Every structure is written in C-alpha cells, then in structure tokens.
Short mmCIF file of C-alpha atoms in Angstrom, two decimals:
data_model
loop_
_atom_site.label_atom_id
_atom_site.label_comp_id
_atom_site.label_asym_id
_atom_site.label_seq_id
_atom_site.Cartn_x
_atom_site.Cartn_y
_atom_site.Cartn_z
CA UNK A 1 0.00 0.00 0.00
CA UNK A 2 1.74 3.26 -1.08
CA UNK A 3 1.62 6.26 0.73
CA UNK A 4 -1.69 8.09 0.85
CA UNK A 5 -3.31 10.30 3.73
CA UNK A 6 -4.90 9.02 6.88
CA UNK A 7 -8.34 9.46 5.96
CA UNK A 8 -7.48 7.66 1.95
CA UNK A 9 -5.43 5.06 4.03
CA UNK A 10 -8.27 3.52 6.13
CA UNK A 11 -10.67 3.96 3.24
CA UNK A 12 -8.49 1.67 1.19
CA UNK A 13 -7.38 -0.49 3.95
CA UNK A 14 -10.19 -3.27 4.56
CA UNK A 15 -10.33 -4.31 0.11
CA UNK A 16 -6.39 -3.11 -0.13
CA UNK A 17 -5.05 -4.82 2.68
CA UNK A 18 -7.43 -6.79 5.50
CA UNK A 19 -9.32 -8.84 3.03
CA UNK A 20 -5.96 -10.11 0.54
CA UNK A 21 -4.31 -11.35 3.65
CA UNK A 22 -6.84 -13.57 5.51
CA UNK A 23 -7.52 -14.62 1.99
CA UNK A 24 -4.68 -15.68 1.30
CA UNK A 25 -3.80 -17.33 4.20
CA UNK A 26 -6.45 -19.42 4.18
CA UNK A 27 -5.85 -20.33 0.62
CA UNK A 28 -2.42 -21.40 1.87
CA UNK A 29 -2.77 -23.67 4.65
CA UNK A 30 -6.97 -25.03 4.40
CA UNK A 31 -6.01 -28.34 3.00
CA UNK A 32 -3.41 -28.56 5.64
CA UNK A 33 -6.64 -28.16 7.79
CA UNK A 34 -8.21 -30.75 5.97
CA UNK A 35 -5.63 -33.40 6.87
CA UNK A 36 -5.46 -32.57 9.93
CA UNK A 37 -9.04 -33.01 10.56
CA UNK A 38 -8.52 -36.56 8.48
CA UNK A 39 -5.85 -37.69 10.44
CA UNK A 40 -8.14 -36.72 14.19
CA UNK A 41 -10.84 -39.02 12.77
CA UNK A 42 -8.92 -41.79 11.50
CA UNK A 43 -7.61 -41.95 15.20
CA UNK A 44 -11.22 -42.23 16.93
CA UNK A 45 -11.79 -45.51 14.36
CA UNK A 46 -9.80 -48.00 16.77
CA UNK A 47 -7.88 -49.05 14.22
CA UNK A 48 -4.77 -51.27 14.87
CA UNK A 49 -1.96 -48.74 15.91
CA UNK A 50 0.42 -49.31 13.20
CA UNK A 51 -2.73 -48.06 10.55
CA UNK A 52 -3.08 -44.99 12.66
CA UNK A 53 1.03 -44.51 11.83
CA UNK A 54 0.62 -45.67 8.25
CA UNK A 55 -1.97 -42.75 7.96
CA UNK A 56 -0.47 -40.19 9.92
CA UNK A 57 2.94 -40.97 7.70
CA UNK A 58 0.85 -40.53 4.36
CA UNK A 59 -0.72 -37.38 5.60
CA UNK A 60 2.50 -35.71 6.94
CA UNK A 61 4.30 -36.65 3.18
CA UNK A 62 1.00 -35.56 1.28
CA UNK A 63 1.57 -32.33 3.14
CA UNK A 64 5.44 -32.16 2.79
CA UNK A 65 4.81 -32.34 -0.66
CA UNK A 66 1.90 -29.85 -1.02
CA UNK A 67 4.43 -26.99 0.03
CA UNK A 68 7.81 -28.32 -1.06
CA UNK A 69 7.08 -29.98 -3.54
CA UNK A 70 10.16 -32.65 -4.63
CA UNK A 71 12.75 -31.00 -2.31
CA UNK A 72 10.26 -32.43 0.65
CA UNK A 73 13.02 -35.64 -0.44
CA UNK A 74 15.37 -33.62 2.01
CA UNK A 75 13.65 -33.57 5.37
CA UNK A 76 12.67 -37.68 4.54
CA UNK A 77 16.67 -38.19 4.09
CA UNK A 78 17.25 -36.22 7.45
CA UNK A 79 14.70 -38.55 9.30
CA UNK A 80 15.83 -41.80 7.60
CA UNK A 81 19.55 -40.47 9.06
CA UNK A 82 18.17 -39.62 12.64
CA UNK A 83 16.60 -43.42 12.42
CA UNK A 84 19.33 -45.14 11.13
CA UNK A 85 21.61 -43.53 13.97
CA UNK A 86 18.92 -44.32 16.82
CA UNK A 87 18.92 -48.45 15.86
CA UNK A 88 22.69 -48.69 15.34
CA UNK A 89 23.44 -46.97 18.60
CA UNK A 90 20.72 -48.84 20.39
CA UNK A 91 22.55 -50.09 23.11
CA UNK A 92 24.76 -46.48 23.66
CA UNK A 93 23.80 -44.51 26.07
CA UNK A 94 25.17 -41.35 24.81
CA UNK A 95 22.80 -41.24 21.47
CA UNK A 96 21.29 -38.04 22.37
CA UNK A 97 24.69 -36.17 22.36
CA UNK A 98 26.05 -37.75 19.28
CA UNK A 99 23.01 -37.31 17.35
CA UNK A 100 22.83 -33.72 17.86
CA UNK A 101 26.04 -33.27 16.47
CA UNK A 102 25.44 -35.68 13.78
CA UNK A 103 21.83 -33.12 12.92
CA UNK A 104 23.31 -30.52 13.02
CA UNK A 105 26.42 -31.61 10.47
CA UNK A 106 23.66 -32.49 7.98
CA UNK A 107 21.64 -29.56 8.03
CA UNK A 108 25.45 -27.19 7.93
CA UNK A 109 26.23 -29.55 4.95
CA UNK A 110 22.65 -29.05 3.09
CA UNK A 111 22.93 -25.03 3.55
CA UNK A 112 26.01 -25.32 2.31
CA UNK A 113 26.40 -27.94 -0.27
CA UNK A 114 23.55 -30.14 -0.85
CA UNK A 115 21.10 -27.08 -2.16
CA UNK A 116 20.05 -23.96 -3.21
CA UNK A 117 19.82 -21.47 -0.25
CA UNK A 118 16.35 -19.89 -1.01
CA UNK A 119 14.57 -23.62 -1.16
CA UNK A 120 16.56 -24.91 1.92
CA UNK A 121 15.85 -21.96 3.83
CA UNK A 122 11.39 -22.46 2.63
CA UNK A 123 12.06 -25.95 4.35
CA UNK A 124 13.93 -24.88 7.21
CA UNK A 125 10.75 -25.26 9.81
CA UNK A 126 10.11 -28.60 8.80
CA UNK A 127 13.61 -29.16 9.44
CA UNK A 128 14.02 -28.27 12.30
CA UNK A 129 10.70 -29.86 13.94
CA UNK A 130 12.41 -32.77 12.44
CA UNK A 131 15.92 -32.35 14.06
CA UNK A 132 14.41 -31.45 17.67
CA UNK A 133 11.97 -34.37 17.68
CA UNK A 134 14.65 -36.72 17.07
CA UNK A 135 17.57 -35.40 19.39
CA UNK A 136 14.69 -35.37 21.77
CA UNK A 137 13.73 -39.01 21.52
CA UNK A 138 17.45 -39.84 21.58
CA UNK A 139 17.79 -38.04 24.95
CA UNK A 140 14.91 -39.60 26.17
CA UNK A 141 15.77 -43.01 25.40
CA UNK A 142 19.12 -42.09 27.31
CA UNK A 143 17.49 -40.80 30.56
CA UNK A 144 14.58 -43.95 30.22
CA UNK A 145 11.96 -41.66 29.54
CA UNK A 146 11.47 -43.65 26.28
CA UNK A 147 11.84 -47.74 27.19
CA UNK A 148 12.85 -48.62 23.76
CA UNK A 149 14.13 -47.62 20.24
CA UNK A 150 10.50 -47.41 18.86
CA UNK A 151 9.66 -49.31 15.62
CA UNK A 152 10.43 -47.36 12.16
CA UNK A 153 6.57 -46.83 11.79
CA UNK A 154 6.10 -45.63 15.02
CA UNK A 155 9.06 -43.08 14.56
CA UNK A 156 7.72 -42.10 10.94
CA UNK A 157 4.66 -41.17 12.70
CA UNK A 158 6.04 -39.73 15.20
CA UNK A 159 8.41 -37.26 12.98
CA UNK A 160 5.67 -36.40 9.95
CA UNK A 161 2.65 -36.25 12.28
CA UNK A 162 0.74 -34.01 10.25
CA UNK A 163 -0.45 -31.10 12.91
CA UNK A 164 2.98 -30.82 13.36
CA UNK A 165 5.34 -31.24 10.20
CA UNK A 166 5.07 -28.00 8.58
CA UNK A 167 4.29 -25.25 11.49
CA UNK A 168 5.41 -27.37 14.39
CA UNK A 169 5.94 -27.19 17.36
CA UNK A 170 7.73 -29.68 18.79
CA UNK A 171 5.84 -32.43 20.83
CA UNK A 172 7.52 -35.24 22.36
CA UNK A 173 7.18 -38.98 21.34
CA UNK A 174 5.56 -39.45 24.94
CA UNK A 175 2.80 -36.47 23.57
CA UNK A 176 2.40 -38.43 20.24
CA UNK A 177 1.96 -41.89 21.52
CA UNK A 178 -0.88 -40.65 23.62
CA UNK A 179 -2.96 -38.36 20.89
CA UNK A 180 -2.57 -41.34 19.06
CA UNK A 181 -5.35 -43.01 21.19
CA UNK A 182 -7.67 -40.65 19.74
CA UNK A 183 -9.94 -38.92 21.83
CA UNK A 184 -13.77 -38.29 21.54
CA UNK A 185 -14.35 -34.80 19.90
CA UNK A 186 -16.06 -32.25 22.05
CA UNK A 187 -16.96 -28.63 22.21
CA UNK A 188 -13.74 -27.92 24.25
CA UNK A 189 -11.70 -29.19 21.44
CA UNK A 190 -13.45 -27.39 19.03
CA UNK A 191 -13.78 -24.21 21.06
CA UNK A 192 -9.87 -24.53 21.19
CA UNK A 193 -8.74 -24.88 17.08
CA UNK A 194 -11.62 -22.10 16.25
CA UNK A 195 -10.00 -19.55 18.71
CA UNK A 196 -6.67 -20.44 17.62
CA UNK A 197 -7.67 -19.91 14.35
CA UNK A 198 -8.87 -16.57 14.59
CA UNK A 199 -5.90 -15.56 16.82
CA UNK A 200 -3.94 -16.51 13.67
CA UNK A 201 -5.52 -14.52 11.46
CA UNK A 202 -5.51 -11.22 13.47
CA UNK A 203 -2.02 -11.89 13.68
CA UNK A 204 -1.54 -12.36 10.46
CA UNK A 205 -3.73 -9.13 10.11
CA UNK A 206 -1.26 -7.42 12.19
CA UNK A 207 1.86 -8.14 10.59
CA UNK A 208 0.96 -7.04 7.23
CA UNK A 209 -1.38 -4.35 7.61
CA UNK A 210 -1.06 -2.49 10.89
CA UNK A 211 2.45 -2.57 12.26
CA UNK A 212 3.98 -1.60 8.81
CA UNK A 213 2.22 1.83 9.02
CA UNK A 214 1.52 1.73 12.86
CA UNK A 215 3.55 5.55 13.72
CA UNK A 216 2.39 7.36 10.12
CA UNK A 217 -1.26 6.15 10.30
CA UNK A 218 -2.86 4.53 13.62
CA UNK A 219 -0.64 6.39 15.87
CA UNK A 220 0.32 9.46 14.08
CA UNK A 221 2.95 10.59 16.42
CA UNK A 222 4.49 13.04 14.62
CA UNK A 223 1.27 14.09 12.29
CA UNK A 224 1.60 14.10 8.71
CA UNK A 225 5.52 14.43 8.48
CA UNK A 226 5.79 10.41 8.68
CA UNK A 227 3.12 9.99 5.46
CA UNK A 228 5.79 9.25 3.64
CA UNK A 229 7.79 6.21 1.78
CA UNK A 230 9.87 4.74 4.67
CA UNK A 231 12.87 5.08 2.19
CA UNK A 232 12.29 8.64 2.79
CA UNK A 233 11.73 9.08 6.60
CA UNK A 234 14.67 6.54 7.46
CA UNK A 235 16.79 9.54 7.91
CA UNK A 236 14.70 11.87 9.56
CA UNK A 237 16.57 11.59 13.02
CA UNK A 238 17.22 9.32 16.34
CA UNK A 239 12.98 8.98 17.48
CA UNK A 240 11.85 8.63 13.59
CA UNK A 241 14.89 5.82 13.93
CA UNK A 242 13.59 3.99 16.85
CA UNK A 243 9.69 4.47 15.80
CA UNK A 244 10.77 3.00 12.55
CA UNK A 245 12.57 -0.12 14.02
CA UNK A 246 9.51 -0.96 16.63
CA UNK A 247 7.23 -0.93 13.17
CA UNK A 248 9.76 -3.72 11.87
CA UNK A 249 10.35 -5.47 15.59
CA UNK A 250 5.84 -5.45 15.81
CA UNK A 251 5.55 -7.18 12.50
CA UNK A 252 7.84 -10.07 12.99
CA UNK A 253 7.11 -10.40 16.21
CA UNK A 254 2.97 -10.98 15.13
CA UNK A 255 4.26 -12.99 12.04
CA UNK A 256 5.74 -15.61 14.70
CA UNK A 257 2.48 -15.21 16.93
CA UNK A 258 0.50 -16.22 13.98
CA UNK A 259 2.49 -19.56 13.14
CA UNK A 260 2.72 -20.15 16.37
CA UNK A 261 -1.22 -19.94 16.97
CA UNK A 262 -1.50 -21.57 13.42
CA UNK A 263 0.38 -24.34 14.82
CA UNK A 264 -2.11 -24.63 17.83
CA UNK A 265 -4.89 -24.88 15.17
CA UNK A 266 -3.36 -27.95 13.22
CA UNK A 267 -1.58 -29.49 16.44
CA UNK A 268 -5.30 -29.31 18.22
CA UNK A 269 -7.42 -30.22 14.85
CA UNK A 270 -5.08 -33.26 14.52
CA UNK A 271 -5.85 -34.81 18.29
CA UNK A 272 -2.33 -33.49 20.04
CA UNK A 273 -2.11 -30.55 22.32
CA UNK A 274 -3.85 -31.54 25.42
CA UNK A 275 -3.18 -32.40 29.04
CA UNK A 276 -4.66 -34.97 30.83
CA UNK A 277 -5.49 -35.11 34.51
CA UNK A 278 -7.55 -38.61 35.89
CA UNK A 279 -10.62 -38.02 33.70
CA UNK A 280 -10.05 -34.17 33.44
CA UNK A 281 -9.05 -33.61 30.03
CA UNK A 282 -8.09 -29.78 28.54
CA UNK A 283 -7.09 -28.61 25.01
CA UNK A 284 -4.52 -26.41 26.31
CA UNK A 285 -1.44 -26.26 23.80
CA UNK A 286 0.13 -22.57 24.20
CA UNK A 287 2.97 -22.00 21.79
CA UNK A 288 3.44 -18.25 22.29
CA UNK A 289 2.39 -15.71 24.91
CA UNK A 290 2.47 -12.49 23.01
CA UNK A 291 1.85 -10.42 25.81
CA UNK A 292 4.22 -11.48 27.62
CA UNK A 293 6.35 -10.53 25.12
CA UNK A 294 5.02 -7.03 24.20
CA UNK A 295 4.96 -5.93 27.94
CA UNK A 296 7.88 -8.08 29.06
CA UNK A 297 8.79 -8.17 33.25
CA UNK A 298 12.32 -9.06 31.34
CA UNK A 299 14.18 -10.47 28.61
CA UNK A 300 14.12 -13.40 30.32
CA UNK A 301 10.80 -14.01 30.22
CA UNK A 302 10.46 -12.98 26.92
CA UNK A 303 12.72 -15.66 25.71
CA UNK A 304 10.67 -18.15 27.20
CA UNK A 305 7.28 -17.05 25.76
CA UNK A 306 8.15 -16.34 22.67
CA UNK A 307 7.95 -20.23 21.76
CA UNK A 308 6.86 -22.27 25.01
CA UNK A 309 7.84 -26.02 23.36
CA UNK A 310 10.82 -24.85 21.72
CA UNK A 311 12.03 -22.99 25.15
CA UNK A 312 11.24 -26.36 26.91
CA UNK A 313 13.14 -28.51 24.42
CA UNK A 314 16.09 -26.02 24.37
CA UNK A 315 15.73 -26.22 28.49
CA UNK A 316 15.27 -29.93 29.11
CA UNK A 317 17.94 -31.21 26.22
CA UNK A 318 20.20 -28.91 25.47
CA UNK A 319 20.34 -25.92 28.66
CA UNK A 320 20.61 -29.39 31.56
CA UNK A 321 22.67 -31.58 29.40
CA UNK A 322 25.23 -28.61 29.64
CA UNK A 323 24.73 -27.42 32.68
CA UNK A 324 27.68 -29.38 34.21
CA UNK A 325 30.41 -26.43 32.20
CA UNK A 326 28.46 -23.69 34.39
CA UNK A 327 25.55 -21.71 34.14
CA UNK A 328 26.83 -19.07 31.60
CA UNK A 329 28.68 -21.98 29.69
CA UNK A 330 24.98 -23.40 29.26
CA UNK A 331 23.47 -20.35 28.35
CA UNK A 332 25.81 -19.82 25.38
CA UNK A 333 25.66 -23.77 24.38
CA UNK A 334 21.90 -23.49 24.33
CA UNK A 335 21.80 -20.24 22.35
CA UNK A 336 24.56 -21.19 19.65
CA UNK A 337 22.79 -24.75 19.35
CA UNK A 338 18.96 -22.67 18.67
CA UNK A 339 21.52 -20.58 16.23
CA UNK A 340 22.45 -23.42 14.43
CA UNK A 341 18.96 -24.91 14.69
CA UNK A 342 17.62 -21.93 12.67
CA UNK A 343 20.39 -21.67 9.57
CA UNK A 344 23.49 -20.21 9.08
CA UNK A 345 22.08 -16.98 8.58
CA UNK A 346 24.14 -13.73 10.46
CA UNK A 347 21.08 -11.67 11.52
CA UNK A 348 19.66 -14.60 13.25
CA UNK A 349 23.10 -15.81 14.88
CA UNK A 350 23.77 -12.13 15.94
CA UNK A 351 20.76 -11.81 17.42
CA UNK A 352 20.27 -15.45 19.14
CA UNK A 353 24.08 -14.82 20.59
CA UNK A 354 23.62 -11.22 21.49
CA UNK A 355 20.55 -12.67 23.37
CA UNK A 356 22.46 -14.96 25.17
CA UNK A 357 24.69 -12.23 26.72
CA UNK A 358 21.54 -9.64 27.05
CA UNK A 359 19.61 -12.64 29.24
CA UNK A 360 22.57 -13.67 31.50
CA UNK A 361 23.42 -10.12 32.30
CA UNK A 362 19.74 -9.32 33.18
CA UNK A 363 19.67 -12.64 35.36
CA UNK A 364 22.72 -12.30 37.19
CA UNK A 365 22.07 -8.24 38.05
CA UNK A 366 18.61 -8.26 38.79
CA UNK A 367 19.31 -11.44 41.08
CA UNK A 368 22.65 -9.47 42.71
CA UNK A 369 20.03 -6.24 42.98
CA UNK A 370 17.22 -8.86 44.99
CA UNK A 371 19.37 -9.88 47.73
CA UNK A 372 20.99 -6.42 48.31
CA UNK A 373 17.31 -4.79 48.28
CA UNK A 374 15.54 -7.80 49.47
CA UNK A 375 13.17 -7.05 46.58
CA UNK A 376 10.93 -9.11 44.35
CA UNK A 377 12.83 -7.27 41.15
CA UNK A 378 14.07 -10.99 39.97
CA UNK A 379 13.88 -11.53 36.59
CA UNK A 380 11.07 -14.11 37.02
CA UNK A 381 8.25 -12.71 39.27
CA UNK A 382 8.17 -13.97 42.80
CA UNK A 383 5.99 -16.74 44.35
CA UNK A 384 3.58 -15.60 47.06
CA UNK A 385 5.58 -17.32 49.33
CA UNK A 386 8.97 -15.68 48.64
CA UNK A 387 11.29 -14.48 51.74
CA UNK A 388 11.74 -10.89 50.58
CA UNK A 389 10.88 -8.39 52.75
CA UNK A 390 9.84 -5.35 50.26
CA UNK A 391 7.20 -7.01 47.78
CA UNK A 392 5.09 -4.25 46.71
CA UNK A 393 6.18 -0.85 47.23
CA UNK A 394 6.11 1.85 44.67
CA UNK A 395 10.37 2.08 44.46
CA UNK A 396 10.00 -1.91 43.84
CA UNK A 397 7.72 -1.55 41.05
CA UNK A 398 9.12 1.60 39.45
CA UNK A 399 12.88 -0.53 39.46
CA UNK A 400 10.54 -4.07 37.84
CA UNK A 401 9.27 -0.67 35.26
CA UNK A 402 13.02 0.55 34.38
CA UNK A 403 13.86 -2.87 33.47
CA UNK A 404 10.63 -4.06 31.63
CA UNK A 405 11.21 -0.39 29.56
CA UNK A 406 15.00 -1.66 29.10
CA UNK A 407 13.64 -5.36 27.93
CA UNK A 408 11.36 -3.30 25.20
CA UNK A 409 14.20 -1.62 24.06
CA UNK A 410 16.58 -4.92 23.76
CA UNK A 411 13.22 -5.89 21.47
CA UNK A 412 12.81 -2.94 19.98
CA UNK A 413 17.20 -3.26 18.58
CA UNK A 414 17.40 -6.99 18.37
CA UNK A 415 13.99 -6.98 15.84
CA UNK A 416 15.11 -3.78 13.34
CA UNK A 417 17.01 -6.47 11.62
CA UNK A 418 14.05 -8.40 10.54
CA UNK A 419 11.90 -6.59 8.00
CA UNK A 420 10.49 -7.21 4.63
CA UNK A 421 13.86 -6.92 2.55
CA UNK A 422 15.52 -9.45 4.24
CA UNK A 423 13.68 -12.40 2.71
CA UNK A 424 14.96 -10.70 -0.47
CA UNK A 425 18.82 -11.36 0.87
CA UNK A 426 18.35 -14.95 1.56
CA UNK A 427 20.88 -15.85 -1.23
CA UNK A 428 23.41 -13.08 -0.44
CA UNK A 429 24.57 -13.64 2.92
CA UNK A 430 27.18 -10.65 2.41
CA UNK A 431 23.74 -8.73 2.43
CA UNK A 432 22.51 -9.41 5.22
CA UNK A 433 25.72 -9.22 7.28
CA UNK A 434 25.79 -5.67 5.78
CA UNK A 435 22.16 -5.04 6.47
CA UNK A 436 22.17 -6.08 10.17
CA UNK A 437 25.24 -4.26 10.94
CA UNK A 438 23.66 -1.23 9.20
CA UNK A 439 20.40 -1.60 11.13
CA UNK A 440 22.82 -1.62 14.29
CA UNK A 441 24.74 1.30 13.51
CA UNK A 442 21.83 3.77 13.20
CA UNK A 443 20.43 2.96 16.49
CA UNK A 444 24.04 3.75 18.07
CA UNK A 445 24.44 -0.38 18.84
CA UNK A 446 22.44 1.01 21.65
CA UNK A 447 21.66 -2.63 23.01
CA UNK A 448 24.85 -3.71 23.18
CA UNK A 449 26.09 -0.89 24.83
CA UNK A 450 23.36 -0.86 27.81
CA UNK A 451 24.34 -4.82 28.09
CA UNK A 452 27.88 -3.72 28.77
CA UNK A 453 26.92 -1.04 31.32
CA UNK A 454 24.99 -3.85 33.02
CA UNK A 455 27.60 -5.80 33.66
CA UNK A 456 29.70 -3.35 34.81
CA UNK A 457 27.23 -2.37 37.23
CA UNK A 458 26.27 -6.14 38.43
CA UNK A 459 30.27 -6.34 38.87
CA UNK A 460 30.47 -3.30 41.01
CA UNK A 461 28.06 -4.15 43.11
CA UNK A 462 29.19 -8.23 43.47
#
C-alpha cells in the first residue's frame, strides 16, 4: 500500500489490505486443515496402531509435498539419518549427544552444499521440527523416559505427524503416543482450534497491515511528516529511527504469533495438544504468549514465551545436558545450538548470541540487585511465598518498570534487523551481514552498549 493520507489510508485499507491477507492465508494452509481433521478421525476408528502410523505418515508426506514440492526428499533423508543412527546406537547410552552433532552436520552440509539457499531456507521449519523431535527421543531413550528404540513406523509417525510437520511445534514422542489413542471430539476441542484460528488470522492481520504503518497512520505521532515512503523518513533523526525499528520489531514479532497460533490450530485439529489429569481432560497447547512478550517483566521471560515447546526442548535437552560447564557456559551452548537450529544466517546468529549475553546479564544483576534490596525485582516474578521483605512498594515496582522499559528496548534493537527486505537477501549472505550491521549502527548499537553497562554495574556491586 503506497503512501496516501490518513483518511485515503483507512478507506483503502479493509479491500487493499485486510481482506488479501486472511484470503490468502487461508488459501495457503486449508487443505493442511483438511488433513489434519482426516488424520483426528482416522484416530477415533480403533484401528490397529500401526494403521493410525501408516496414515499419519501418508498425511504428513501428502503435506510435505503440497508446500515443497520434490525437495520435501530432504527432510525424509534427514529422518531416515536420525533413524538409522537411533537403531545402530541402540545399546549407547550417549545417542542423544552424538546425534545432535550428527543433525546438526547435515543440516550445515545441506545449507552449504547439498542445495540452493532460497529452497533450503522455505524448508527450514520442517527441518528443524524434524531435528528437535529426534535429538529429543534420543535423549529420552538415554534418561529412560522412552523404554525402547521405537519401531520405524512408530518413529515415521512420530516425525511427519501431520499437525505438526510443517508449522510445528515440537511435541515429544511421549505427547504423540498418547494423541494417538484418539480422543472423543467435544466442544472444548473445538472451542480450542476455532479460537486459535482466529488468533492466527488477526495476527496475520497485524503483521501485514497495521504494524507496517503503525507511527504514520494509527498512531500518528508526529502528524503528517511520517506519510511518507519509509525510504524517505529513514533519515529523519534518532525517534523517527527507533519508531521505525519498533514498526519492523511489531511485524515479525505478530508474524511468529500467527504460526505459532497456526500451529495450535493444526496441532489441536489433529488430536495433540492436550493435558490430561484422571478423567479431566483440557485442550490447552500454548505456543506463544504475546503479551508477555510485548509488555515483558524481562528479557528473560520474553525468551521463554516467545515459543513455550521450543524454550522447553532447548531447556530440558540442550540448557541441563550442559549445565555441568556452568551456568553461563549453558546459556551460550543453548543459544549457539537454537543458532544453528535456525540456519546459518548472520542476523539470526547475531541476534540469538547477542541474546544470550543480554539474558545472562539481566539474570545475574537483577538477582545481585534482589538480595541487596531484598526485593521481588528478579527476573522471574516472585511466588507468594517468597522471603523478601519489600514485595510491593512503589520504588519496587518503578525498578521491575526501568527494566521491563530496558527489555522493550533490547526488542525494539534486536527486531530492526528483521523486515520485509531481508527475505529478499536470503541468497546473499554478504547482504545481510551488511544489512544487520547497518540496522545496528543507526540505532548507536544502543543494546549492546546498555548490556555492557549492566555488567559493569552487576560487577560493582558483586
């Protein structure tokens, strides 16, 4: 949508904008939905197990192949690898380890080598649902959460269950096994996919059509000055700056709220995403908490709500497992491996690793600030039953306020690097190294430098 004024904007926005998107997003993924729907039925039949795998296979490669088309041959070779691995080193009791590394050599190699960048990087989702189910079932099988290596059409199902192939998120075997039983369908169930449905789409709503123009049209801060191309106001000083980047940071942020409540949709349509307690049974998958992350208590918590089963896996297989090198040791290990997880690409390294730092930092001060205050100003918020002495007074919430502004900032830098042009550098990684830096550089590396000054502070004060 070009630039027009305010009034000519939302007169063009609901046939211009609104009504393309949701279109075409449900022209995208409804025989996804379809499947998935399949698949949930076929698992109320009481069929014999290994049919219910035989269909959830078929389903998960009819759907591979509906958006990759032939390259879909790449994520079967990575499972067929991960499988391979897991019965040769049956009786090992180090799999988990080893077959990280060995993932994560294949999916370097295929960046590199084995393919194009542009079509590796369409399947990199699936491929890394893929990856994290398997290390995850070699891990388990380790720590005899998992019994036994489970049969290759048990696995199959397991890795291409449809409600989770293309979108995710990662369930465990444990979580498969049991949706596999197939539960009756209900209103709760139903109530559940609908509302993550709609979520999705005013998400997807979101990302394309409001946070683009959020400063120049819905919140005109500075009037009409900002109706312009944003080649033209990306110079027009330090606030247009910042305004600018938070437009960019909004829409990728609700452009990973809407897979991730797309994901809930197929996940929940399929029969997964639900706990079960005695006879009490809830359709409660949650795969993002966006507000949580737009009005962050810290970066902490933002880290772990920005993808709940992906910040579990992370935690349980990759964060404990190196725990034993120290807690800052593991913080690195588990943000280089969710680097590597995601590509080779810079932006997404920089900002994974910069991340890393910005969380520890946070942790370590806000903890070293707690026990000198004897505050609740941790970076998690306190239990009820905490021992600190000052819970609630106005200097305790005004420090948890500095710190939730700081967190918005750390967003506000870390997400200027993801915008629109960047899925236009995929081949050139030269481009985006040069684009992130750029990004960077006009907001002063501002982030980076407020990280430092924390932990000169937290050592200070230690």
């Amino acid at each position: 949508m070009g630039a027009f004024s305010r009034q000519k904007f939302f007169q063009e926005l609901a046939h211009g904008c609104l009504l393309p998107t949701a279109q075409q997003g449900l022209e995208q993924v409804w025989q996804l939905l379809v499947i998935c729907l399949l698949c949930r039925l076929l698992w109320m039949l009481g069929l014999p197990s290994f049919v219910k795998h035989l269909g959830t296979v078929a389903g998960g490669f009819y759907t591979l192949y509906l958006f990759f088309e032939l390259h879909m041959i790449w994520v079967v070779l990575l499972s067929l690898l991960c499988y391979l691995f897991l019965f040769l080193c049956r009786h090992s009791t180090i799999r988990g380890t080893f077959l990280s590394i060995t993932v994560l050599i294949y999916l370097l190699l295929g960046e590199l080598h084995m393919m194009d960048t542009t079509n590796w990087h369409k399947m990199r989702g699936s491929q890394m649902v893929v990856a994290m189910k398997a290390i995850s079932l070699a891990f388990d099988l380790d720590r005899g959460v998992v019994t036994s290596v489970p049969s290759p059409i048990e696995f199959m199902g397991y890795i291409y269950f449809v409600g989770t192939v293309i979108f995710g998120p990662w369930i465990s075997f444990n979580s498969y096994m049991e949706a596999l039983e197939g539960r009756k369908l209900s209103f709760s169930w139903l109530f559940k996919v609908s509302l993550s449905w709609i979520k999705s789409q005013i998400c997807l709503v979101i990302s394309n059509c409001v946070a683009p123009y959020l400063f120049p049209y819905f919140i005109p801060v500075y009037g009409d000055k900002l109706l312009r191309s944003k080649k033209k106001r990306k110079i027009r000083g330090t606030a247009a700056k910042w305004l600018l980047a938070y437009e960019n940071t909004m829409s990728f942020h609700f452009s990973n709220y809407f897979v991730g409540y797309l994901s809930e949709t197929t996940t929940t349509l399929a029969g997964g995403g639900f706990t079960e307690e005695k006879e009490n049974l809830k359709w409660d998958m949650t795969v993002s908490k966006p507000l949580s992350v737009e009005f962050p208590r810290s970066m902490v918590e933002v880290v772990t709500s920005w993808n709940l089963p992906m910040s579990r896996f992370l935690h349980t297989y990759v964060f404990k497992s190196a725990l034993k090198f120290g807690t800052f040791s593991a913080i690195m290990v588990t943000y280089t491996a969710s680097a590597l997880l995601h590509g080779l690409s810079f932006h997404l390294g920089a900002v994974l690793i910069s991340l890393g730092f910005i969380t520890y930092i946070e942790h370590v001060l806000r903890k070293r600030l707690a026990v000198i205050f004897n505050a609740c100003i941790l970076s998690k918020k306190c239990q009820p039953t905490c021992t600190h002495r000052n819970k609630k007074g106005l200097w305790v919430y005004m420090i948890n306020i500095v710190f939730s502004a700081l967190a918005i900032m750390h967003l506000t830098y870390l997400g200027s690097v993801f915008n629109s042009s960047v899925d236009y550098m995929e081949e050139d990684e030269d481009d985006i190294t040069h684009h992130t830096i750029q990004k960077w550089s006009e907001l002063s590396w501002t982030s980076h430098w407020v990280t430092f000054g924390c932990w000169i502070s937290y050592r200070l004060i230690l």
